[in-house]
DNA sequence: TATGAATGAGAATTCATTCAT
DNA sequence: AATGAATGAATTCTCATTCAT
C-alpha cells in the first residue's frame, strides 16, 4: 500500500554498498559504524536498525559483494556464443584494469576475515564453487566444440582461478612488474598453454 | 658486563613468535598486547619496553615470519644437487601438509593488512622477490642442465608461485576437495606441464 | 460524532495493562516502550500519542494498578456482613495464592521506584491510607460488634499490613519455607493473637 | 613483597562503598559507571578493571552491603548478656533513626532487582536466613532464661522481621505518622505482645 | 489517528599506553 | 628491566522520541 518496502530495500543496499567501499578502503578491522553511516548519508542508529550489529552488517556486505560480482560475470557472457569468447569475457570482467580497483581488496579482506569466521568461509566456499562451475562449464563447452584442448577441465579451472587470485594479490600489493597488463598476459598465457592449440592437441592425440 | 644482550634478543624473539601465533590464531585485528604478553609469559609493560607500540610489534612479527620462512626454504635445498629435486624440496617445505597449518593464515593476514600499510607492502614485495629469485634460479639451472623445458623461467615462476598462493588460500578456507594432497597434485601437474618432458620439448623445437 | 472517546479510553487501558505486565515481568528499569507497544498490539508512536513520555506512561500504569487493586478489594467485601469475614475476604484477595503472582512484583517495583520519584511516593501514600482506612474500619466495626478484642485498631492495622508486605516480599523472593500457605498461616496467626479471643480480652479487662 | 594486594582490596572496597551510596541515592537503574568512578575518585576504566561489567559491580555491591550489615549487627550484641538486651541491641542497630538513612533504600532496590536476578535472590535468601538465625537464637535463649514467653520462636522471628521490613518501607516512603520513632514503637509493641509478660504467661500455663 | 523509519544523545566497554614502584 | 594498576580516548550499541506519510 505504501512504497515503504522498496525504501527499506534500497536503504539496506545503500548501506551495504557503503560498507563494501569502506572495507576496501580502510580494511575490515578499521571500518567504523559511523564511517559507513556518514558515507551512506544516515545516522549510526539506522545501521543498527537494519543490521543489528556491526558484525552482521559486515557479513551482509560481503554477501552482497559476492552476489554483485556473480551477477556482473553472468551478464558479461550473456549472448556470447563461442566458448573462447565467453572465457575471455569472464576473465575480462574479473581481472583488474587499474590499480585503483576496489573489488580485489575486498576479496582479500574476506579471505583474511573468513579464517576466523565460519559463516564467511561458507560464503567463500559457495562463491568459489560458483566460479568453478561457471568457468568449468565454459571450458567443457569449448572442448565439446573443439575450441579447447581436451584436458581435465576441472583441474585447469582450479589452476586458472587460483593463479588469478594469486597474481592479483601480488599485483594489488604492488609487486614489481606486475601491473594489470602483465597479469592479463600471464593469465592468458596459461590459458593458451593449457587449453589452446586445439589442433596440435587433436593432432597429437591421433 | 653481563650477557644481557643475548637475553634481550631472545626475549624479543619470544615475543615475536608469540605475536605470530596470535595473528595466525585470532587474526591481525584481534591481537591484543595482553594476549601476546601472556603467551610470552611476560607483562604488557615489557612489550612496550621492547617494541614501543603495538603496531611496531606486529610489523616486526611479520618481518620475523618472512625471515624464518626464507631460512627454512634455503635450508631445504642445502646440499641438493639436481634442479628438479631442489624445486621439489622448496615446494615441499612451502606447501601445507595439514589443515592446522599456522603459516598460511599469517600470510593471508599480512596481505590483507599490507593493503593499508606501505611498510608491509614493501616487506611483502621484498619477500616475493626473494621467492622469485629462488625459484627462478632453480628453474634456470634446470633448464641449463636439460632437466626443464626451455620456456620463460620468469613467467613460469610467477605462475607457479601465484597458483600456490591461490590454491592454499582456498584450501585453508576449506574449499571442497582441496585438501593438502590435492593442492600438491595440482601444483606438481602445473610444474610438469610447464617444465616437464624436456625431451619432448627439445624434440618438438627441433 | 463517533464513539471514539470510549475507543480511546479502552486503548489507553490496554496500554496500561500491558505496561503493568511488563513492569512485573522484566522490572521497571527494563521496560521498553517498544515492548509495551508490541504487547498492546500497536506501534510505539501510539504510546507517545497517548502518554507523551515513557515516564508518564509508567506512572499512569502504577496509578492504574493501585486503582484496580482497590476496586478488587472493595468488591471482595461487598455484601459481607461480619467483620471477621470481611477481614478474611480482604486478606484473601490480597495475599498471593501462587508463586506466579504478577501483582506483588509490581508493588515492589513501585516502592523501589518511588524512593526517587515524589509523585509515586504520593501515590503509594494515598494507596496506603486507603488500605489502612479499609482495614481499620473493619477492625473497629469488629470491635464494636464484639468480634475483635479492643486494642488499638490503628496500630494493629499498621502491624498487619506491614507484616503482610514483608512476608510477601520474602515469599516472592523465594525464602525457604515461605510459600503462599505459610504466609497466610503467619498472617492469620497474627490476626488471631492481636484481635482474637475477644472473650478472654473482655474478661481480662473487667 | 609489595603492598599491592592490600591496595587492590582497598580499592575494590572503595568502589563497592561508592556503588552502594549511588544505588541508595539514585536507584539501581540510574547508577552509571561514571558516577561510581567519580565518587570513588578513579576513572571508569578501573571499574571494569576490577569488576569486568557494571552488572558484576552492582551485584558485588549488594553482597558487600549484606556483609557489612551482618557484621554491624553481630558487633552490636558482642558482650551483651541478657537476651532482651541483645534483642534490643539488634533492633536498635537495624531500625532507622533518621529519614536520611541510606541503608534501607538499598534493601528495597535489592529486593526489586532480585525479582529478575536469581543470584541476588540467593543473596537475599542467605542474608535472610542469617537474620532469622540471629533473632531466633536470641529469642530461644530468652525463652530458656525465662525472659521471653514460650511461643514459637521461629514464627515470631518471621513476623517480627517482616513487620520491620514492611514498616520501614512505608516509613522511608513517607507514610503519614510513620516516622522513625513510631516505627520503633510499633515494633517494640509487637515484641512485647508476642514475647513479653513472661510471668503472666508462665502463670497462665501453670 | 496510526505507523515505523530515522535520529542522536547517552552509556558501557575495550584496550593501547603510561608510569609509579 | 619488569610489573601491572590506572588512564581515557575511541567505539559500539540502545532506545526514547520525532515526524513524514
Tab-separated table of N, CA, C and O in Angstrom, chain B residues 21-125:
chain	number	residue	atom	x	y	z
B	21	UNK	N	51.987	-16.351	16.366
B	21	UNK	CA	50.970	-17.344	16.723
B	21	UNK	C	49.609	-16.694	16.925
B	21	UNK	O	48.589	-17.173	16.451
B	22	UNK	N	49.645	-15.585	17.636
B	22	UNK	CA	48.376	-14.901	17.903
B	22	UNK	C	47.737	-14.401	16.616
B	22	UNK	O	46.533	-14.545	16.416
B	23	UNK	N	48.524	-13.822	15.744
B	23	UNK	CA	47.967	-13.329	14.475
B	23	UNK	C	47.314	-14.480	13.716
B	23	UNK	O	46.186	-14.371	13.231
B	24	UNK	N	48.044	-15.580	13.633
B	24	UNK	CA	47.520	-16.720	12.878
B	24	UNK	C	46.251	-17.265	13.517
B	24	UNK	O	45.348	-17.715	12.822
B	25	UNK	N	46.192	-17.185	14.819
B	25	UNK	CA	45.046	-17.795	15.513
B	25	UNK	C	43.803	-16.918	15.548
B	25	UNK	O	42.703	-17.378	15.285
B	26	UNK	N	43.995	-15.678	15.924
B	26	UNK	CA	42.804	-14.836	16.115
B	26	UNK	C	42.670	-13.732	15.076
B	26	UNK	O	41.663	-13.037	15.042
B	27	UNK	N	43.671	-13.617	14.224
B	27	UNK	CA	43.599	-12.577	13.208
B	27	UNK	C	44.264	-11.303	13.667
B	27	UNK	O	44.213	-10.938	14.843
B	28	UNK	N	44.853	-10.640	12.721
B	28	UNK	CA	45.580	-9.417	12.988
B	28	UNK	C	44.783	-8.441	13.837
B	28	UNK	O	45.261	-7.904	14.826
B	29	UNK	N	43.543	-8.231	13.448
B	29	UNK	CA	42.764	-7.194	14.108
B	29	UNK	C	42.371	-7.555	15.536
B	29	UNK	O	41.903	-6.723	16.287
B	30	UNK	N	42.508	-8.814	15.887
B	30	UNK	CA	42.067	-9.234	17.211
B	30	UNK	C	43.216	-9.494	18.179
B	30	UNK	O	42.986	-9.889	19.315
B	31	UNK	N	44.412	-9.288	17.711
B	31	UNK	CA	45.550	-9.500	18.603
B	31	UNK	C	45.588	-8.384	19.639
B	31	UNK	O	45.545	-7.205	19.295
B	32	UNK	N	45.618	-8.764	20.888
B	32	UNK	CA	45.767	-7.767	21.948
B	32	UNK	C	47.169	-7.876	22.548
B	32	UNK	O	47.712	-8.984	22.647
B	33	UNK	N	47.670	-6.771	22.941
B	33	UNK	CA	49.000	-6.751	23.531
B	33	UNK	C	49.037	-7.695	24.734
B	33	UNK	O	50.003	-8.423	24.935
B	34	UNK	N	47.956	-7.693	25.480
B	34	UNK	CA	47.937	-8.528	26.676
B	34	UNK	C	47.960	-10.019	26.316
B	34	UNK	O	48.514	-10.826	27.046
B	35	UNK	N	47.348	-10.380	25.186
B	35	UNK	CA	47.396	-11.776	24.730
B	35	UNK	C	48.837	-12.187	24.461
B	35	UNK	O	49.291	-13.239	24.903
B	36	UNK	N	49.502	-11.366	23.696
B	36	UNK	CA	50.884	-11.665	23.340
B	36	UNK	C	51.735	-11.765	24.600
B	36	UNK	O	52.540	-12.688	24.760
B	37	UNK	N	51.521	-10.809	25.504
B	37	UNK	CA	52.304	-10.798	26.739
B	37	UNK	C	52.077	-12.085	27.521
B	37	UNK	O	53.022	-12.731	27.969
B	38	UNK	N	50.814	-12.446	27.665
B	38	UNK	CA	50.508	-13.661	28.422
B	38	UNK	C	51.184	-14.874	27.786
B	38	UNK	O	51.812	-15.682	28.444
B	39	UNK	N	51.061	-14.975	26.449
B	39	UNK	CA	51.626	-16.127	25.767
B	39	UNK	C	53.151	-16.169	25.880
B	39	UNK	O	53.756	-17.238	25.938
B	40	UNK	N	53.756	-14.989	25.919
B	40	UNK	CA	55.214	-14.938	26.033
B	40	UNK	C	55.656	-15.011	27.500
B	40	UNK	O	56.842	-15.016	27.797
B	41	UNK	N	54.674	-15.039	28.395
B	41	UNK	CA	54.999	-15.174	29.806
B	41	UNK	C	55.588	-13.922	30.428
B	41	UNK	O	56.384	-13.990	31.371
B	42	UNK	N	55.180	-12.776	29.906
B	42	UNK	CA	55.684	-11.518	30.455
B	42	UNK	C	54.530	-10.552	30.687
B	42	UNK	O	53.374	-10.905	30.464
B	43	UNK	N	54.836	-9.381	31.124
B	43	UNK	CA	53.784	-8.384	31.330
B	43	UNK	C	53.685	-7.463	30.119
B	43	UNK	O	54.610	-7.387	29.305
B	44	UNK	N	52.572	-6.787	30.011
B	44	UNK	CA	52.377	-5.913	28.849
B	44	UNK	C	53.427	-4.806	28.805
B	44	UNK	O	53.809	-4.355	27.730
B	45	UNK	N	53.852	-4.395	29.970
B	45	UNK	CA	54.853	-3.344	30.009
B	45	UNK	C	56.098	-3.700	29.218
B	45	UNK	O	56.677	-2.853	28.534
B	46	UNK	N	56.490	-4.957	29.296
B	46	UNK	CA	57.702	-5.381	28.605
B	46	UNK	C	57.566	-5.254	27.094
B	46	UNK	O	58.510	-4.893	26.389
B	47	UNK	N	56.379	-5.555	26.616
B	47	UNK	CA	56.156	-5.454	25.172
B	47	UNK	C	56.446	-4.038	24.710
B	47	UNK	O	57.148	-3.817	23.716
B	48	UNK	N	55.938	-3.083	25.455
B	48	UNK	CA	56.184	-1.696	25.070
B	48	UNK	C	57.637	-1.296	25.306
B	48	UNK	O	58.173	-0.448	24.615
B	49	UNK	N	58.214	-1.949	26.263
B	49	UNK	CA	59.625	-1.676	26.527
B	49	UNK	C	60.449	-2.079	25.305
B	49	UNK	O	61.357	-1.373	24.879
B	50	UNK	N	60.087	-3.207	24.700
B	50	UNK	CA	60.870	-3.709	23.570
B	50	UNK	C	60.436	-3.132	22.225
B	50	UNK	O	61.252	-2.952	21.319
B	51	UNK	N	59.139	-2.874	22.078
B	51	UNK	CA	58.652	-2.508	20.741
B	51	UNK	C	58.036	-1.114	20.652
B	51	UNK	O	57.701	-0.664	19.560
B	52	UNK	N	57.868	-0.470	21.755
B	52	UNK	CA	57.297	0.863	21.711
B	52	UNK	C	55.804	0.850	21.505
B	52	UNK	O	55.037	1.165	22.412
B	53	UNK	N	55.371	0.439	20.331
B	53	UNK	CA	53.936	0.390	20.086
B	53	UNK	C	53.517	-0.986	19.591
B	53	UNK	O	54.338	-1.770	19.111
B	54	UNK	N	52.250	-1.233	19.700
B	54	UNK	CA	51.685	-2.485	19.223
B	54	UNK	C	51.932	-2.624	17.719
B	54	UNK	O	52.270	-3.702	17.233
B	55	UNK	N	51.721	-1.553	17.001
B	55	UNK	CA	51.901	-1.560	15.556
B	55	UNK	C	53.312	-2.015	15.187
B	55	UNK	O	53.509	-2.846	14.299
B	56	UNK	N	54.272	-1.481	15.902
B	56	UNK	CA	55.661	-1.850	15.633
B	56	UNK	C	55.869	-3.333	15.896
B	56	UNK	O	56.531	-4.036	15.129
B	57	UNK	N	55.279	-3.802	16.970
B	57	UNK	CA	55.403	-5.209	17.319
B	57	UNK	C	54.832	-6.088	16.216
B	57	UNK	O	55.450	-7.081	15.804
B	58	UNK	N	53.663	-5.714	15.707
B	58	UNK	CA	53.028	-6.510	14.663
B	58	UNK	C	53.860	-6.487	13.384
B	58	UNK	O	54.053	-7.525	12.735
B	59	UNK	N	54.340	-5.325	13.027
B	59	UNK	CA	55.174	-5.240	11.827
B	59	UNK	C	56.429	-6.095	11.977
B	59	UNK	O	56.801	-6.841	11.065
B	60	UNK	N	57.047	-5.983	13.114
B	60	UNK	CA	58.251	-6.777	13.361
B	60	UNK	C	57.948	-8.270	13.322
B	60	UNK	O	58.778	-9.073	12.883
B	61	UNK	N	56.771	-8.623	13.773
B	61	UNK	CA	56.401	-10.034	13.764
B	61	UNK	C	56.315	-10.545	12.339
B	61	UNK	O	56.792	-11.641	12.017
B	62	UNK	N	55.712	-9.760	11.473
B	62	UNK	CA	55.635	-10.165	10.072
B	62	UNK	C	57.040	-10.298	9.479
B	62	UNK	O	57.348	-11.242	8.759
B	63	UNK	N	57.867	-9.347	9.809
B	63	UNK	CA	59.241	-9.358	9.315
B	63	UNK	C	59.938	-10.648	9.782
B	63	UNK	O	60.633	-11.319	9.009
B	64	UNK	N	59.716	-10.960	11.016
B	64	UNK	CA	60.319	-12.155	11.607
B	64	UNK	C	59.821	-13.411	10.888
B	64	UNK	O	60.603	-14.308	10.563
B	65	UNK	N	58.539	-13.449	10.610
B	65	UNK	CA	57.959	-14.623	9.957
B	65	UNK	C	58.519	-14.793	8.551
B	65	UNK	O	58.836	-15.905	8.110
B	66	UNK	N	58.645	-13.691	7.854
B	66	UNK	CA	59.190	-13.741	6.492
B	66	UNK	C	60.610	-14.306	6.508
B	66	UNK	O	60.968	-15.176	5.704
B	67	UNK	N	61.351	-13.821	7.449
B	67	UNK	CA	62.751	-14.221	7.566
B	67	UNK	C	62.868	-15.708	7.938
B	67	UNK	O	63.701	-16.438	7.391
B	68	UNK	N	62.032	-16.145	8.842
B	68	UNK	CA	62.043	-17.551	9.237
B	68	UNK	C	61.717	-18.449	8.052
B	68	UNK	O	62.335	-19.491	7.847
B	69	UNK	N	60.702	-18.021	7.293
B	69	UNK	CA	60.276	-18.829	6.147
B	69	UNK	C	61.406	-18.921	5.128
B	69	UNK	O	61.650	-19.986	4.540
B	70	UNK	N	62.054	-17.804	4.936
B	70	UNK	CA	63.159	-17.801	3.967
B	70	UNK	C	64.274	-18.754	4.412
B	70	UNK	O	64.786	-19.544	3.618
B	71	UNK	N	64.621	-18.673	5.674
B	71	UNK	CA	65.673	-19.552	6.186
B	71	UNK	C	65.295	-21.018	6.026
B	71	UNK	O	66.129	-21.859	5.669
B	72	UNK	N	64.034	-21.292	6.275
B	72	UNK	CA	63.601	-22.680	6.154
B	72	UNK	C	63.720	-23.178	4.711
B	72	UNK	O	64.155	-24.298	4.463
B	73	UNK	N	63.333	-22.326	3.785
B	73	UNK	CA	63.398	-22.772	2.389
B	73	UNK	C	64.844	-22.903	1.918
B	73	UNK	O	65.174	-23.817	1.159
B	74	UNK	N	65.694	-22.002	2.372
B	74	UNK	CA	67.103	-22.114	1.990
B	74	UNK	C	67.709	-23.394	2.550
B	74	UNK	O	68.467	-24.100	1.881
B	75	UNK	N	67.356	-23.680	3.780
B	75	UNK	CA	67.885	-24.887	4.408
B	75	UNK	C	67.436	-26.127	3.652
B	75	UNK	O	68.168	-27.121	3.563
B	76	UNK	N	66.260	-26.075	3.097
B	76	UNK	CA	65.686	-27.263	2.443
B	76	UNK	C	66.438	-27.663	1.180
B	76	UNK	O	66.382	-28.815	0.766
B	77	UNK	N	67.091	-26.667	0.549
B	77	UNK	CA	67.789	-27.020	-0.687
B	77	UNK	C	69.301	-27.133	-0.492
B	77	UNK	O	70.051	-27.332	-1.446
B	78	UNK	N	69.675	-26.990	0.755
B	78	UNK	CA	71.090	-27.173	1.100
B	78	UNK	C	71.533	-28.567	0.642
B	78	UNK	O	70.876	-29.557	0.950
B	79	UNK	N	72.602	-28.622	-0.093
B	79	UNK	CA	73.171	-29.919	-0.494
B	79	UNK	C	72.263	-30.757	-1.387
B	79	UNK	O	72.378	-31.987	-1.405
B	80	UNK	N	71.329	-30.105	-2.060
B	80	UNK	CA	70.533	-30.861	-3.029
B	80	UNK	C	71.026	-30.462	-4.416
B	80	UNK	O	70.889	-29.309	-4.807
B	81	UNK	N	71.602	-31.391	-5.145
B	81	UNK	CA	72.258	-31.027	-6.407
B	81	UNK	C	71.301	-30.817	-7.583
B	81	UNK	O	71.291	-29.758	-8.195
B	82	UNK	N	70.469	-31.751	-7.849
B	82	UNK	CA	69.614	-31.667	-9.041
B	82	UNK	C	68.567	-30.562	-8.934
B	82	UNK	O	67.976	-30.332	-7.876
B	83	UNK	N	68.331	-29.860	-10.025
B	83	UNK	CA	67.372	-28.751	-10.045
B	83	UNK	C	65.963	-29.243	-9.720
B	83	UNK	O	65.230	-28.623	-8.953
B	84	UNK	N	65.584	-30.346	-10.296
B	84	UNK	CA	64.242	-30.874	-10.048
B	84	UNK	C	64.074	-31.198	-8.558
B	84	UNK	O	63.044	-30.890	-7.961
B	85	UNK	N	65.079	-31.802	-7.986
B	85	UNK	CA	64.997	-32.137	-6.565
B	85	UNK	C	64.946	-30.877	-5.709
B	85	UNK	O	64.255	-30.826	-4.699
B	86	UNK	N	65.700	-29.872	-6.144
B	86	UNK	CA	65.667	-28.613	-5.390
B	86	UNK	C	64.281	-27.989	-5.456
B	86	UNK	O	63.742	-27.519	-4.453
B	87	UNK	N	63.694	-28.014	-6.658
B	87	UNK	CA	62.340	-27.458	-6.800
B	87	UNK	C	61.357	-28.234	-5.918
B	87	UNK	O	60.548	-27.655	-5.193
B	88	UNK	N	61.467	-29.554	-5.979
B	88	UNK	CA	60.608	-30.392	-5.133
B	88	UNK	C	60.777	-30.040	-3.660
B	88	UNK	O	59.802	-29.922	-2.917
B	89	UNK	N	62.027	-29.877	-3.259
B	89	UNK	CA	62.304	-29.609	-1.839
B	89	UNK	C	61.685	-28.284	-1.405
B	89	UNK	O	61.053	-28.185	-0.343
B	90	UNK	N	61.870	-27.271	-2.230
B	90	UNK	CA	61.308	-25.964	-1.879
B	90	UNK	C	59.787	-26.029	-1.794
B	90	UNK	O	59.170	-25.515	-0.851
B	91	UNK	N	59.186	-26.648	-2.790
B	91	UNK	CA	57.721	-26.752	-2.787
B	91	UNK	C	57.255	-27.550	-1.577
B	91	UNK	O	56.266	-27.209	-0.924
B	92	UNK	N	57.987	-28.598	-1.281
B	92	UNK	CA	57.591	-29.451	-0.170
B	92	UNK	C	57.598	-28.686	1.144
B	92	UNK	O	56.709	-28.852	1.983
B	93	UNK	N	58.598	-27.864	1.305
B	93	UNK	CA	58.662	-27.070	2.539
B	93	UNK	C	57.545	-26.037	2.598
B	93	UNK	O	56.987	-25.768	3.653
B	94	UNK	N	57.212	-25.493	1.465
B	94	UNK	CA	56.272	-24.385	1.457
B	94	UNK	C	54.806	-24.810	1.469
B	94	UNK	O	53.958	-24.158	2.087
B	95	UNK	N	54.527	-25.890	0.781
B	95	UNK	CA	53.127	-26.329	0.707
B	95	UNK	C	52.655	-26.889	2.052
B	95	UNK	O	53.421	-27.541	2.755
B	96	UNK	N	51.421	-26.616	2.390
B	96	UNK	CA	50.910	-27.101	3.685
B	96	UNK	C	50.752	-28.614	3.670
B	96	UNK	O	50.516	-29.218	2.626
B	97	UNK	N	50.933	-29.188	4.837
B	97	UNK	CA	50.772	-30.632	4.942
B	97	UNK	C	49.464	-30.973	5.651
B	97	UNK	O	48.806	-31.931	5.338
B	98	UNK	N	49.149	-30.149	6.618
B	98	UNK	CA	47.939	-30.410	7.385
B	98	UNK	C	47.029	-29.190	7.308
B	98	UNK	O	47.447	-28.121	6.892
B	99	UNK	N	45.839	-29.380	7.738
B	99	UNK	CA	44.907	-28.255	7.738
B	99	UNK	C	45.227	-27.296	8.888
B	99	UNK	O	44.793	-26.162	8.907
B	100	UNK	N	45.963	-27.793	9.873
B	100	UNK	CA	46.214	-26.970	11.051
B	100	UNK	C	47.463	-26.114	10.896
B	100	UNK	O	48.098	-25.743	11.858
B	101	UNK	N	47.784	-25.820	9.652
B	101	UNK	CA	48.973	-25.024	9.401
B	101	UNK	C	48.789	-23.602	9.932
B	101	UNK	O	47.767	-22.975	9.745
B	102	UNK	N	49.786	-23.100	10.617
B	102	UNK	CA	49.683	-21.747	11.165
B	102	UNK	C	50.362	-20.701	10.289
B	102	UNK	O	50.253	-19.516	10.520
B	103	UNK	N	51.088	-21.179	9.280
B	103	UNK	CA	51.874	-20.235	8.498
B	103	UNK	C	51.037	-19.484	7.473
B	103	UNK	O	51.113	-18.264	7.372
B	104	UNK	N	50.250	-20.231	6.727
B	104	UNK	CA	49.495	-19.577	5.663
B	104	UNK	C	48.484	-18.558	6.160
B	104	UNK	O	48.321	-17.485	5.556
B	105	UNK	N	47.776	-18.825	7.247
B	105	UNK	CA	46.922	-17.756	7.785
B	105	UNK	C	47.710	-16.475	8.011
B	105	UNK	O	47.211	-15.379	7.761
B	106	UNK	N	48.942	-16.640	8.463
B	106	UNK	CA	49.776	-15.470	8.697
B	106	UNK	C	49.970	-14.675	7.409
B	106	UNK	O	49.873	-13.446	7.402
B	107	UNK	N	50.245	-15.398	6.312
B	107	UNK	CA	50.454	-14.673	5.042
B	107	UNK	C	49.179	-13.975	4.594
B	107	UNK	O	49.219	-12.846	4.103
B	108	UNK	N	48.065	-14.656	4.766
B	108	UNK	CA	46.802	-14.029	4.383
B	108	UNK	C	46.590	-12.729	5.162
B	108	UNK	O	46.185	-11.708	4.609
B	109	UNK	N	46.876	-12.780	6.441
B	109	UNK	CA	46.710	-11.573	7.252
B	109	UNK	C	47.714	-10.506	6.847
B	109	UNK	O	47.398	-9.314	6.852
B	110	UNK	N	48.905	-10.959	6.485
B	110	UNK	CA	49.901	-9.987	6.026
B	110	UNK	C	49.408	-9.258	4.780
B	110	UNK	O	49.470	-8.039	4.681
B	111	UNK	N	48.889	-10.037	3.809
B	111	UNK	CA	48.425	-9.412	2.571
B	111	UNK	C	47.282	-8.433	2.826
B	111	UNK	O	47.280	-7.310	2.310
B	112	UNK	N	46.326	-8.885	3.621
B	112	UNK	CA	45.171	-8.018	3.887
B	112	UNK	C	45.622	-6.740	4.586
B	112	UNK	O	45.159	-5.637	4.277
B	113	UNK	N	46.539	-6.912	5.520
B	113	UNK	CA	46.991	-5.754	6.283
B	113	UNK	C	47.866	-4.835	5.426
B	113	UNK	O	47.817	-3.601	5.556
B	114	UNK	N	48.651	-5.461	4.549
B	114	UNK	CA	49.568	-4.675	3.721
B	114	UNK	C	48.812	-3.735	2.786
B	114	UNK	O	49.345	-2.700	2.380
B	115	UNK	N	47.581	-4.080	2.476
B	115	UNK	CA	46.790	-3.199	1.609
B	115	UNK	C	46.740	-1.793	2.170
B	115	UNK	O	46.669	-0.811	1.441
B	116	UNK	N	46.785	-1.707	3.486
B	116	UNK	CA	46.674	-0.384	4.105
B	116	UNK	C	47.989	0.121	4.694
B	116	UNK	O	48.004	1.205	5.257
B	117	UNK	N	49.043	-0.666	4.610
B	117	UNK	CA	50.281	-0.275	5.274
B	117	UNK	C	51.481	-0.399	4.351
B	117	UNK	O	52.079	-1.488	4.250
B	118	UNK	N	51.878	0.665	3.716
B	118	UNK	CA	53.020	0.618	2.794
B	118	UNK	C	54.243	-0.109	3.327
B	118	UNK	O	54.856	-0.867	2.571
B	119	UNK	N	54.600	0.034	4.580
B	119	UNK	CA	55.779	-0.706	5.046
B	119	UNK	C	55.613	-2.212	4.891
B	119	UNK	O	56.574	-2.917	4.560
B	120	UNK	N	54.398	-2.683	5.118
B	120	UNK	CA	54.158	-4.116	4.965
B	120	UNK	C	54.140	-4.501	3.490
B	120	UNK	O	54.550	-5.600	3.119
B	121	UNK	N	53.669	-3.597	2.651
B	121	UNK	CA	53.721	-3.853	1.212
B	121	UNK	C	55.177	-4.042	0.800
B	121	UNK	O	55.503	-4.935	0.021
B	122	UNK	N	55.999	-3.184	1.328
B	122	UNK	CA	57.425	-3.257	0.992
B	122	UNK	C	58.010	-4.589	1.457
B	122	UNK	O	58.764	-5.245	0.741
B	123	UNK	N	57.618	-4.993	2.645
B	123	UNK	CA	58.077	-6.276	3.176
B	123	UNK	C	57.641	-7.420	2.269
B	123	UNK	O	58.427	-8.299	1.926
B	124	UNK	N	56.376	-7.387	1.884
B	124	UNK	CA	55.851	-8.448	1.023
B	124	UNK	C	56.565	-8.446	-0.321
B	124	UNK	O	56.906	-9.497	-0.863
B	125	UNK	N	56.791	-7.258	-0.847
B	125	UNK	CA	57.461	-7.122	-2.139
B	125	UNK	C	58.856	-7.757	-2.066
B	125	UNK	O	59.236	-8.572	-2.899
